[in-house]
């Protein structure tokens, strides 16, 4: 036993170590794959940001070239006119330039769009390159404008050929950055001194790699006293990729993939830091999924092995005890069969008893209304006899028309008696069919015909106005008729002990997929609304004068069971203005409309 336990422990530990190694391999492969995708997307983003920056600056470069060919600018350089400031100002406003300068070949400013104090540009790299006949490009933190600027100097050629001056377009770098400030990924552009001149992260602007003091000394005319230390980071190489671990920055990713792209057009290098935490998350998910699959497979394999071992042990034990248990199992089997048979018989008896109880309730209700029904049938019979004798007399006298009218009345009375008898027979029979579509108005009309005689005899007014729309519900027609008859009969019983008014209001309405049937009386109301559906609960009493009616307290309990068998619900409550209100809620059946 000890050796088997040790073997299982060793197997489990070995399996867990294997799963750990496999998950690590899957996670590392997923991380490298995610880095490949991140690098591809990052290079595209860096190229797009670089193209957008160079494209934006190219507009100002072309502006410098166009302005150098303008006749007004050429006239200002040759001294023929000095009224070019308005032209420069309008052009700067339309193009978004920070300033446009016209400079003589000696470096003196002849005109500017801003109109601020002029400075000498002689000896400046951008000016000297323009004097050589090429486009001068330069960037700096300008004391004159108090912000970072890009300068494009285009030469102005005289009619004889030599350069006579230059047009300098000054670009506001902050305005160029504004359109992509805060965008992802982190992108910055550095110059040959290692200074971050443009970035979509404001905290990285004017950061210098290496010693800030040395950088300030070597770039004083670029960035006078404006440089700050660069990010604190540690870099490492991973299969040809450079990863940075950045410290203490809120808007720069802590763990990032570093990418760079040279931009000789603007004499800068585009750089980007891509957050690699999604790659770690994806790798962790892949490793977790691999571990979960392996563990699930291992667990199933372990359970199957344990089950097989347990079954083998159990089989050995059962084989030893099978002879001793055979007789006992046979005896238990006989007892179980007898108990099942008894339960089936008891269930059949219970079902029959419930059906008999429902039928007894219906026959009891018919018995209570027998006097009224007899009167309802006797009255047409007496009228039929009278009309028949009159018709015979009229026929003897030759008055065929009058005799025909009497015969028509006899036919109407016979149809009325047939309708009453048909409703009684339908109500009295036991319904064996399942749920069907039942027209609620027909059910209520049938019940009202049955109780009409009793209602007239007891002076009860029944208010029922059939709705305009057809209300079709799911249920059994006879069982639903019994529910409505029980509610109406209980309402008349509740009002038997009181003087007028005796009124029963019946109403029905459809609410989406449900139909609500309301039966309200003007009786004394319900003493205990929470107990009215309990079996054998009744408040009916027999009075000394015989006007009261006793009951077993099963009518509402039977109605409750019938409504629930339809998938519906029945509730009872007291009305605020007196009397009780019963609500029967059933599933509505919407008739299908014919296709157009």
Coordinates of C-alpha atoms in Angstrom, one line a residue:
X1 CA 0.0 0.0 0.0
X2 CA 2.8 2.4 0.9
X3 CA 4.7 1.7 -2.4
X4 CA 1.5 2.3 -4.4
X5 CA 0.9 5.6 -2.6
X6 CA 4.5 6.7 -3.2
X7 CA 4.2 5.8 -6.9
X8 CA 1.1 7.9 -7.2
X9 CA 2.7 10.9 -5.5
X10 CA 5.8 10.7 -7.7
X11 CA 3.6 10.5 -10.8
X12 CA 1.5 13.5 -9.7
X13 CA 4.6 15.6 -8.9
X14 CA 6.2 14.7 -12.3
X15 CA 3.0 15.6 -14.1
X16 CA 2.8 18.9 -12.4
X17 CA 6.4 19.8 -13.2
X18 CA 5.8 18.8 -16.8
X19 CA 2.7 21.0 -17.0
X20 CA 4.6 23.9 -15.5
X21 CA 7.5 23.6 -18.0
X22 CA 5.0 23.2 -20.9
X23 CA 3.0 26.2 -19.8
X24 CA 6.2 28.3 -19.5
X25 CA 7.2 27.2 -23.0
X26 CA 3.8 28.0 -24.4
X27 CA 3.7 31.4 -22.6
X28 CA 7.2 32.3 -23.8
X29 CA 6.4 31.4 -27.4
X30 CA 3.1 33.4 -27.1
X31 CA 5.1 36.4 -25.7
X32 CA 7.6 36.3 -28.6
X33 CA 4.7 36.0 -31.1
X34 CA 2.9 38.9 -29.4
X35 CA 6.1 40.9 -29.6
X36 CA 6.4 40.3 -33.3
X37 CA 2.9 41.5 -33.9
X38 CA 3.5 44.5 -31.5
X39 CA 6.7 45.4 -33.4
X40 CA 5.0 45.2 -36.8
X41 CA 2.1 47.4 -35.5
X42 CA 4.6 49.7 -33.7
X43 CA 6.7 50.3 -36.8
X44 CA 3.6 51.1 -38.8
X45 CA 2.5 53.6 -36.1
X46 CA 6.0 55.1 -35.9
X47 CA 6.2 55.5 -39.7
X48 CA 2.8 57.0 -39.7
X49 CA 3.6 59.5 -37.0
X50 CA 6.9 60.3 -38.8
X51 CA 5.2 60.8 -42.1
X52 CA 2.6 63.0 -40.5
X53 CA 5.3 65.2 -38.8
X54 CA 7.5 65.5 -41.9
X55 CA 4.4 66.1 -44.1
X56 CA 3.3 68.9 -41.7
X57 CA 6.8 70.5 -41.8
X58 CA 7.1 70.0 -45.5
X59 CA 4.2 72.5 -46.0
X60 CA 6.3 75.2 -44.3
X61 CA 9.4 74.2 -46.4
X62 CA 7.4 74.7 -49.6
X63 CA 6.0 77.9 -48.2
X64 CA 9.6 79.2 -47.8
X65 CA 10.4 78.3 -51.4
X66 CA 7.2 79.9 -52.7
X67 CA 7.8 83.1 -50.8
X68 CA 11.4 83.4 -52.0
X69 CA 10.0 83.6 -55.6
X70 CA 7.4 86.3 -54.7
X71 CA 8.1 89.6 -56.6
X72 CA 7.3 91.6 -53.5
X73 CA 9.9 89.7 -51.4
X74 CA 12.5 90.1 -54.2
X75 CA 11.8 93.9 -54.3
X76 CA 12.3 94.1 -50.6
X77 CA 15.7 92.5 -50.8
X78 CA 16.8 94.8 -53.7
X79 CA 15.6 97.8 -51.8
X80 CA 13.0 98.7 -54.4
X81 CA 10.2 98.6 -51.8
X82 CA 10.0 98.2 -48.0
X83 CA 6.2 97.6 -47.8
X84 CA 6.3 93.8 -47.6
X85 CA 5.3 93.4 -43.9
X86 CA 1.6 93.2 -44.7
X87 CA 2.2 90.5 -47.2
X88 CA 4.2 88.5 -44.7
X89 CA 1.6 89.0 -42.0
X90 CA -1.3 87.8 -44.2
X91 CA 0.7 84.8 -45.4
X92 CA 1.6 83.8 -41.8
X93 CA -2.0 84.1 -40.7
X94 CA -3.3 82.0 -43.5
X95 CA -0.6 79.2 -43.2
X96 CA -0.3 79.1 -39.4
X97 CA 3.3 80.1 -39.4
X98 CA 4.8 81.6 -36.3
X99 CA 6.7 84.2 -38.3
X100 CA 8.0 84.9 -41.8
X101 CA 11.3 86.8 -42.1
X102 CA 13.0 88.5 -45.1
X103 CA 16.8 88.7 -44.5
X104 CA 19.4 90.4 -46.6
X105 CA 22.5 88.6 -47.8
X106 CA 24.4 90.1 -44.8
X107 CA 22.0 88.5 -42.3
X108 CA 20.0 91.7 -41.4
X109 CA 16.2 91.4 -41.1
X110 CA 14.5 93.6 -43.7
X111 CA 10.9 92.7 -42.8
X112 CA 8.9 90.2 -40.6
X113 CA 5.3 89.1 -40.1
X114 CA 5.4 89.5 -36.3
X115 CA 7.0 93.0 -36.4
X116 CA 9.1 92.2 -33.3
X117 CA 12.6 93.4 -32.8
X118 CA 15.0 92.3 -35.5
X119 CA 18.1 90.2 -34.9
X120 CA 21.0 89.4 -37.1
X121 CA 21.1 85.9 -38.7
X122 CA 24.6 86.1 -40.0
X123 CA 26.7 83.1 -39.2
X124 CA 23.6 80.9 -38.3
X125 CA 23.8 77.5 -39.9
X126 CA 20.5 77.7 -41.6
X127 CA 21.3 81.2 -43.0
X128 CA 24.7 80.2 -44.3
X129 CA 23.2 77.2 -46.0
X130 CA 20.6 79.4 -47.7
X131 CA 23.5 81.7 -48.8
X132 CA 25.0 78.7 -50.4
X133 CA 21.9 78.3 -52.6
X134 CA 20.4 75.4 -50.7
X135 CA 17.4 75.0 -48.3
X136 CA 18.5 75.6 -44.7
X137 CA 16.8 73.6 -42.0
X138 CA 17.2 74.3 -38.3
X139 CA 15.5 73.8 -34.9
X140 CA 16.0 75.6 -31.6
X141 CA 14.4 76.9 -28.5
X142 CA 14.0 80.6 -29.5
X143 CA 14.5 83.3 -26.9
X144 CA 12.8 85.7 -29.3
X145 CA 9.5 83.6 -29.4
X146 CA 9.9 81.8 -26.1
X147 CA 9.2 78.4 -27.5
X148 CA 10.5 75.5 -29.7
X149 CA 10.8 76.5 -33.3
X150 CA 11.6 74.9 -36.7
X151 CA 13.2 77.3 -39.2
X152 CA 13.3 76.8 -43.0
X153 CA 15.5 79.3 -44.9
X154 CA 15.1 79.5 -48.7
X155 CA 17.5 81.5 -50.8
X156 CA 16.4 84.5 -52.9
X157 CA 18.2 84.6 -56.2
X158 CA 18.8 87.9 -58.0
X159 CA 18.1 88.3 -61.6
X160 CA 21.8 88.0 -62.4
X161 CA 22.0 84.7 -60.5
X162 CA 23.8 85.2 -57.1
X163 CA 21.8 84.8 -53.8
X164 CA 20.7 88.3 -52.7
X165 CA 18.9 87.2 -49.5
X166 CA 16.7 84.6 -47.8
X167 CA 13.2 84.0 -46.7
X168 CA 13.0 82.3 -43.2
X169 CA 9.7 80.6 -42.2
X170 CA 9.5 80.0 -38.4
X171 CA 7.2 77.1 -37.3
X172 CA 5.6 76.7 -33.9
X173 CA 6.5 73.1 -32.8
X174 CA 3.8 73.1 -30.1
X175 CA 1.1 73.8 -32.7
X176 CA 2.4 70.8 -34.7
X177 CA 2.3 68.6 -31.6
X178 CA -1.1 69.6 -30.5
X179 CA -3.0 67.4 -33.0
X180 CA -1.4 64.1 -31.7
X181 CA -0.6 65.0 -28.0
X182 CA -1.4 62.0 -25.7
X183 CA -2.0 59.5 -28.5
X184 CA -0.6 56.0 -28.4
X185 CA 2.1 54.8 -28.6
X186 CA 4.7 57.0 -26.9
X187 CA 6.5 58.7 -29.8
X188 CA 9.4 61.3 -29.6
X189 CA 11.9 62.8 -32.1
X190 CA 15.5 63.4 -31.1
X191 CA 18.2 65.4 -32.9
X192 CA 21.9 64.6 -33.4
X193 CA 22.6 65.8 -29.8
X194 CA 20.2 63.2 -28.3
X195 CA 17.7 65.9 -27.2
X196 CA 14.0 65.1 -27.4
X197 CA 12.7 68.0 -29.4
X198 CA 9.2 66.8 -30.4
X199 CA 7.0 64.3 -28.6
X200 CA 3.4 63.4 -28.0
X201 CA 4.2 63.2 -24.2
X202 CA 4.9 66.7 -22.8
X203 CA 7.0 65.4 -20.0
X204 CA 9.6 64.1 -22.4
X205 CA 10.1 67.3 -24.3
X206 CA 13.7 68.8 -24.1
X207 CA 15.1 65.7 -22.3
X208 CA 18.8 65.1 -23.1
X209 CA 20.5 61.7 -23.1
X210 CA 23.7 61.5 -21.2
X211 CA 25.2 64.3 -19.1
X212 CA 22.8 67.3 -19.2
X213 CA 25.6 69.8 -18.4
X214 CA 27.7 68.6 -21.3
X215 CA 24.7 68.7 -23.6
X216 CA 23.9 72.2 -22.5
X217 CA 27.5 73.3 -23.2
X218 CA 27.6 71.8 -26.6
X219 CA 24.1 73.1 -27.6
X220 CA 23.8 76.4 -26.0
X221 CA 22.6 78.1 -29.1
X222 CA 20.1 75.3 -29.6
X223 CA 18.7 75.0 -26.1
X224 CA 19.8 77.7 -23.7
X225 CA 19.2 76.5 -20.1
X226 CA 16.2 74.4 -21.1
X227 CA 17.4 70.8 -21.0
X228 CA 16.4 68.2 -18.4
X229 CA 17.7 64.7 -17.7
X230 CA 16.4 61.9 -19.9
X231 CA 14.2 59.0 -18.7
X232 CA 15.7 56.7 -16.2
X233 CA 15.6 53.3 -17.8
X234 CA 17.3 49.9 -18.2
X235 CA 17.5 48.3 -21.6
X236 CA 18.0 44.8 -22.6
X237 CA 18.2 42.9 -25.9
X238 CA 15.8 40.1 -26.7
X239 CA 16.3 38.3 -30.0
X240 CA 17.2 41.5 -32.0
X241 CA 14.7 43.6 -30.1
X242 CA 15.4 46.4 -27.6
X243 CA 13.3 46.5 -24.4
X244 CA 13.3 49.4 -22.0
X245 CA 12.3 49.2 -18.3
X246 CA 11.3 52.9 -17.5
X247 CA 11.2 54.2 -13.9
X248 CA 9.1 56.9 -12.4
X249 CA 7.0 58.0 -15.4
X250 CA 3.2 58.2 -15.3
X251 CA 2.4 58.5 -18.9
X252 CA 5.3 56.4 -20.4
X253 CA 4.9 52.5 -20.2
X254 CA 7.1 50.9 -17.5
X255 CA 8.0 47.9 -19.7
X256 CA 8.3 49.0 -23.4
X257 CA 9.6 47.8 -26.8
X258 CA 11.9 50.5 -28.2
X259 CA 11.8 51.3 -31.9
X260 CA 13.7 53.9 -34.0
X261 CA 13.5 55.4 -37.5
X262 CA 16.0 57.9 -39.0
X263 CA 14.4 61.0 -40.6
X264 CA 17.2 62.8 -42.6
X265 CA 14.6 65.1 -44.1
X266 CA 14.2 67.0 -40.8
X267 CA 17.6 65.9 -39.4
X268 CA 16.0 63.9 -36.6
X269 CA 15.4 60.3 -35.5
X270 CA 11.9 59.1 -34.7
X271 CA 11.6 56.8 -31.6
X272 CA 8.7 55.0 -30.1
X273 CA 8.1 53.1 -26.8
X274 CA 5.4 50.4 -27.1
X275 CA 3.7 49.1 -24.0
X276 CA 4.4 45.3 -23.8
X277 CA 2.0 44.6 -20.9
X278 CA -0.7 43.4 -23.4
X279 CA 1.9 40.9 -24.8
X280 CA 2.6 39.7 -21.2
X281 CA -1.2 39.4 -20.6
X282 CA -1.7 37.4 -23.8
X283 CA 1.2 35.2 -23.0
X284 CA -0.1 34.6 -19.5
X285 CA -3.5 33.7 -20.9
X286 CA -2.0 31.3 -23.4
X287 CA 0.1 29.7 -20.7
X288 CA -3.0 29.5 -18.4
X289 CA -5.1 27.9 -21.1
X290 CA -2.4 25.4 -21.8
X291 CA -2.0 24.6 -18.1
X292 CA -5.8 24.4 -17.7
X293 CA -6.1 21.9 -20.6
X294 CA -3.2 19.8 -19.4
X295 CA -4.5 19.8 -15.8
X296 CA -8.0 18.9 -17.0
X297 CA -6.6 16.1 -19.1
X298 CA -4.4 14.9 -16.3
X299 CA -7.3 15.1 -13.8
X300 CA -9.5 13.1 -16.1
X301 CA -6.7 10.6 -16.6
X302 CA -6.1 10.4 -12.9
X303 CA -9.8 10.0 -12.1
X304 CA -10.1 7.3 -14.8
X305 CA -7.1 5.5 -13.3
X306 CA -8.4 5.8 -9.8
X307 CA -11.8 4.8 -10.9
X308 CA -10.4 1.7 -12.6
X309 CA -8.4 0.8 -9.5
X310 CA -11.4 1.4 -7.3
X311 CA -13.6 -0.7 -9.5
X312 CA -11.1 -3.5 -9.5
X313 CA -11.0 -3.5 -5.7
X314 CA -14.7 -3.2 -5.5
X315 CA -15.2 -6.0 -8.0
X316 CA -12.9 -8.3 -5.9
X317 CA -15.0 -7.5 -2.8
X318 CA -18.3 -8.0 -4.6
X319 CA -17.2 -11.3 -6.0
X320 CA -16.6 -12.6 -2.4
X321 CA -20.0 -11.4 -1.1
X322 CA -22.2 -12.0 -4.2
X323 CA -23.5 -15.4 -2.9
X324 CA -24.4 -14.0 0.5
X325 CA -26.2 -11.0 -1.0
X326 CA -28.2 -12.7 -3.7
X327 CA -31.0 -13.8 -1.5
X328 CA -31.3 -10.5 0.3
X329 CA -31.3 -8.6 -3.0
X330 CA -34.0 -10.8 -4.4
X331 CA -36.1 -10.2 -1.3
X332 CA -35.6 -6.5 -1.5
X333 CA -36.4 -6.5 -5.2
X334 CA -39.8 -8.3 -4.4
X335 CA -40.5 -5.7 -1.7
X336 CA -39.7 -2.8 -4.0
X337 CA -41.9 -4.2 -6.7
X338 CA -44.8 -4.6 -4.3
X339 CA -44.2 -1.0 -3.0
X340 CA -44.1 0.3 -6.5
X341 CA -47.4 -1.4 -7.3
X342 CA -48.9 0.0 -4.2
X343 CA -47.8 3.5 -5.0
X344 CA -49.1 3.2 -8.5
X345 CA -52.5 2.0 -7.2
X346 CA -52.5 4.8 -4.6
X347 CA -51.7 7.4 -7.2
X348 CA -54.5 6.1 -9.5
X349 CA -56.9 6.2 -6.5
X350 CA -55.8 9.7 -5.7
X351 CA -56.3 10.8 -9.3
X352 CA -59.7 9.2 -9.4
X353 CA -60.6 10.8 -6.0
X354 CA -59.5 14.2 -7.2
X355 CA -61.6 13.8 -10.4
X356 CA -64.6 12.6 -8.4
X357 CA -64.1 15.5 -6.0
X358 CA -64.2 17.9 -9.0
X359 CA -67.2 16.2 -10.4
X360 CA -68.9 16.2 -7.0
X361 CA -68.3 19.9 -6.7
X362 CA -70.0 20.5 -10.1
X363 CA -72.9 18.3 -9.2
X364 CA -73.2 20.0 -5.8
X365 CA -73.4 23.3 -7.6
X366 CA -76.1 22.0 -9.9
X367 CA -78.0 20.6 -7.0
X368 CA -78.0 24.0 -5.3
X369 CA -79.3 25.6 -8.4
X370 CA -81.8 22.8 -9.2
X371 CA -84.8 24.7 -8.0
X372 CA -83.9 27.7 -10.2
X373 CA -83.1 25.4 -13.2
X374 CA -86.4 23.6 -12.8
X375 CA -88.2 26.9 -12.8
X376 CA -86.1 28.0 -15.8
X377 CA -87.2 24.9 -17.7
X378 CA -90.8 24.7 -16.4
X379 CA -91.6 28.3 -17.5
X380 CA -90.9 27.6 -21.2
X381 CA -92.7 24.3 -21.0
X382 CA -95.9 26.0 -19.7
X383 CA -95.5 28.6 -22.3
X384 CA -95.1 26.0 -25.0
X385 CA -98.2 24.3 -23.9
X386 CA -100.2 27.5 -23.9
X387 CA -98.9 28.5 -27.4
X388 CA -99.6 25.0 -28.7
X389 CA -103.3 25.1 -27.5
X390 CA -103.7 28.6 -28.9
X391 CA -102.2 27.5 -32.3
X392 CA -104.7 24.6 -32.4
X393 CA -107.5 27.0 -31.8
X394 CA -106.4 29.4 -34.4
X395 CA -106.0 26.7 -36.9
X396 CA -109.5 25.6 -36.3
X397 CA -110.6 29.1 -36.9
X398 CA -108.5 29.3 -40.1
X399 CA -106.1 32.0 -38.7
X400 CA -103.0 30.4 -40.1
X401 CA -100.8 33.5 -39.7
X402 CA -101.5 33.9 -35.9
X403 CA -101.0 30.1 -35.5
X404 CA -97.6 30.4 -37.3
X405 CA -96.6 33.1 -34.9
X406 CA -97.4 30.9 -31.9
X407 CA -95.4 28.1 -33.5
X408 CA -92.4 30.4 -34.0
X409 CA -92.6 31.3 -30.3
X410 CA -92.7 27.6 -29.5
X411 CA -89.6 27.1 -31.6
X412 CA -87.7 29.9 -29.8
X413 CA -88.7 28.5 -26.4
X414 CA -87.5 25.1 -27.5
X415 CA -84.2 26.5 -28.6
X416 CA -83.8 28.3 -25.3
X417 CA -84.5 25.1 -23.4
X418 CA -82.1 23.2 -25.6
X419 CA -79.3 25.8 -24.9
X420 CA -79.9 25.5 -21.1
X421 CA -79.8 21.7 -21.2
X422 CA -76.7 21.7 -23.4
X423 CA -74.9 24.0 -21.0
X424 CA -75.9 21.8 -18.0
X425 CA -74.8 18.6 -19.8
X426 CA -71.5 20.2 -20.8
X427 CA -70.9 21.4 -17.3
X428 CA -71.9 18.1 -15.7
X429 CA -69.7 15.8 -17.8
X430 CA -66.2 14.9 -16.9
X431 CA -63.6 16.5 -19.1
X432 CA -60.7 14.2 -20.1
X433 CA -59.1 16.3 -22.8
X434 CA -55.9 18.3 -22.2
X435 CA -55.4 22.0 -22.6
X436 CA -57.1 23.6 -25.6
X437 CA -57.8 27.1 -26.9
X438 CA -61.0 28.3 -25.1
X439 CA -63.1 31.4 -26.0
X440 CA -63.5 33.0 -22.6
X441 CA -66.7 34.9 -23.5
X442 CA -68.4 31.6 -24.4
X443 CA -67.4 30.2 -21.0
X444 CA -68.8 33.2 -19.1
X445 CA -72.0 33.3 -21.2
X446 CA -72.6 29.6 -20.5
X447 CA -72.1 30.1 -16.7
X448 CA -74.5 33.1 -16.8
X449 CA -77.2 31.0 -18.4
X450 CA -76.8 28.3 -15.7
X451 CA -77.0 30.8 -12.8
X452 CA -79.6 33.1 -14.4
X453 CA -82.6 31.5 -12.7
X454 CA -80.9 31.6 -9.2
X455 CA -79.8 35.2 -9.8
X456 CA -83.3 36.3 -10.6
X457 CA -84.7 34.4 -7.7
X458 CA -82.4 36.0 -5.2
X459 CA -82.4 39.4 -6.7
X460 CA -78.8 39.5 -7.8
X461 CA -77.8 41.8 -10.6
X462 CA -75.0 40.4 -12.8
X463 CA -73.1 43.0 -14.8
X464 CA -71.2 41.6 -17.7
X465 CA -70.3 43.4 -20.9
X466 CA -68.4 41.2 -23.4
X467 CA -65.3 42.9 -24.7
X468 CA -65.0 43.8 -28.4
X469 CA -61.9 41.7 -29.0
X470 CA -61.9 37.9 -28.9
X471 CA -60.3 36.6 -25.7
X472 CA -58.9 33.2 -26.3
X473 CA -57.0 31.4 -23.4
X474 CA -55.3 28.1 -22.8
X475 CA -57.4 25.7 -20.6
X476 CA -60.1 23.1 -20.4
X477 CA -63.6 24.5 -21.4
X478 CA -65.5 22.5 -18.8
X479 CA -63.0 22.9 -16.0
X480 CA -62.7 26.7 -16.7
X481 CA -66.5 26.9 -16.7
X482 CA -66.5 25.2 -13.2
X483 CA -64.0 27.8 -11.9
X484 CA -66.1 30.7 -13.1
X485 CA -69.3 29.0 -11.7
X486 CA -67.6 28.5 -8.4
X487 CA -66.7 32.2 -8.2
X488 CA -70.1 33.4 -9.2
X489 CA -71.9 31.0 -6.9
X490 CA -69.6 32.0 -3.9
X491 CA -70.4 35.6 -4.7
X492 CA -74.1 35.0 -4.5
X493 CA -73.7 33.0 -1.3
X494 CA -71.7 35.8 0.2
X495 CA -74.5 38.3 -0.5
X496 CA -77.4 36.0 0.6
X497 CA -77.4 37.4 4.2
X498 CA -77.6 41.1 3.2
X499 CA -80.1 43.4 1.8
X500 CA -79.7 45.2 -1.4
X501 CA -77.6 46.0 -3.3
X502 CA -76.7 42.6 -4.5
X503 CA -74.5 43.0 -7.6
X504 CA -71.8 40.9 -9.3
X505 CA -69.5 42.6 -11.7
X506 CA -67.6 40.5 -14.3
X507 CA -64.9 41.9 -16.5
X508 CA -62.0 40.6 -18.6
X509 CA -59.0 42.3 -20.3
X510 CA -55.9 41.2 -22.2
X511 CA -52.5 42.4 -21.0
X512 CA -49.8 41.4 -23.5
X513 CA -49.6 37.6 -23.3
X514 CA -52.0 37.2 -20.3
X515 CA -55.8 37.6 -19.8
X516 CA -57.2 38.7 -16.5
X517 CA -60.8 37.8 -15.5
X518 CA -62.3 39.8 -12.6
X519 CA -65.3 38.7 -10.5
X520 CA -66.4 41.2 -7.9
X521 CA -69.3 41.1 -5.5
X522 CA -70.8 43.7 -3.1
X523 CA -70.8 41.3 -0.1
X524 CA -69.1 41.6 3.2
X525 CA -65.6 40.8 1.8
X526 CA -63.0 38.3 2.9
X527 CA -62.1 37.8 6.6
X528 CA -58.8 36.0 5.9
X529 CA -57.7 36.5 2.3
X530 CA -54.5 34.4 2.8
X531 CA -56.5 31.3 3.8
X532 CA -59.3 31.3 1.3
X533 CA -57.7 28.7 -1.0
X534 CA -56.9 26.3 1.9
X535 CA -58.8 23.0 1.7
X536 CA -61.9 22.8 4.0
X537 CA -61.7 26.4 4.9
X538 CA -65.2 27.9 4.8
X539 CA -67.1 30.9 6.3
X540 CA -70.6 29.7 5.1
X541 CA -73.1 28.9 7.9
X542 CA -76.6 27.6 8.1
X543 CA -79.0 30.1 9.6
X544 CA -82.1 29.4 11.6
X545 CA -84.4 30.5 8.7
X546 CA -82.6 28.4 6.2
X547 CA -81.4 31.3 4.1
X548 CA -77.7 30.5 4.6
X549 CA -75.8 27.8 2.9
X550 CA -73.2 25.5 4.4
X551 CA -70.1 24.4 2.5
X552 CA -67.1 22.0 2.9
X553 CA -64.6 24.6 1.9
X554 CA -63.4 22.8 -1.2
X555 CA -64.8 25.0 -4.0
X556 CA -62.0 27.6 -4.0
X557 CA -59.3 24.9 -3.3
X558 CA -60.6 23.0 -6.4
X559 CA -60.7 26.2 -8.4
X560 CA -57.1 27.0 -7.3
X561 CA -55.9 23.6 -8.5
X562 CA -57.7 23.8 -11.8
X563 CA -56.3 27.3 -12.6
X564 CA -52.8 26.1 -11.8
X565 CA -53.2 23.1 -14.1
X566 CA -53.9 25.6 -16.9
X567 CA -50.6 27.3 -16.0
X568 CA -52.5 30.3 -14.6
X569 CA -53.0 32.0 -11.3
X570 CA -56.0 32.9 -9.1
X571 CA -56.0 35.6 -6.4
X572 CA -58.5 37.0 -4.0
X573 CA -58.6 40.3 -2.2
X574 CA -61.0 42.9 -0.7
X575 CA -62.2 45.8 -2.8
X576 CA -61.5 49.3 -1.4
X577 CA -65.2 50.1 -1.8
X578 CA -66.5 46.9 -0.3
X579 CA -66.9 43.3 -1.3
X580 CA -64.4 40.8 -2.6
X581 CA -62.6 40.7 -6.0
X582 CA -61.2 37.4 -7.5
X583 CA -58.7 37.7 -10.3
X584 CA -58.0 34.7 -12.6
X585 CA -54.9 35.1 -14.8
X586 CA -54.5 32.8 -17.8
X587 CA -52.2 32.5 -20.8
X588 CA -53.6 34.4 -23.8
X589 CA -53.7 32.8 -27.3
X590 CA -53.4 35.4 -30.1
X591 CA -55.2 34.3 -33.2
X592 CA -53.0 34.1 -36.3
X593 CA -53.7 36.8 -38.9
X594 CA -54.1 35.6 -42.5
X595 CA -51.1 36.3 -44.7
X596 CA -51.6 39.3 -46.9

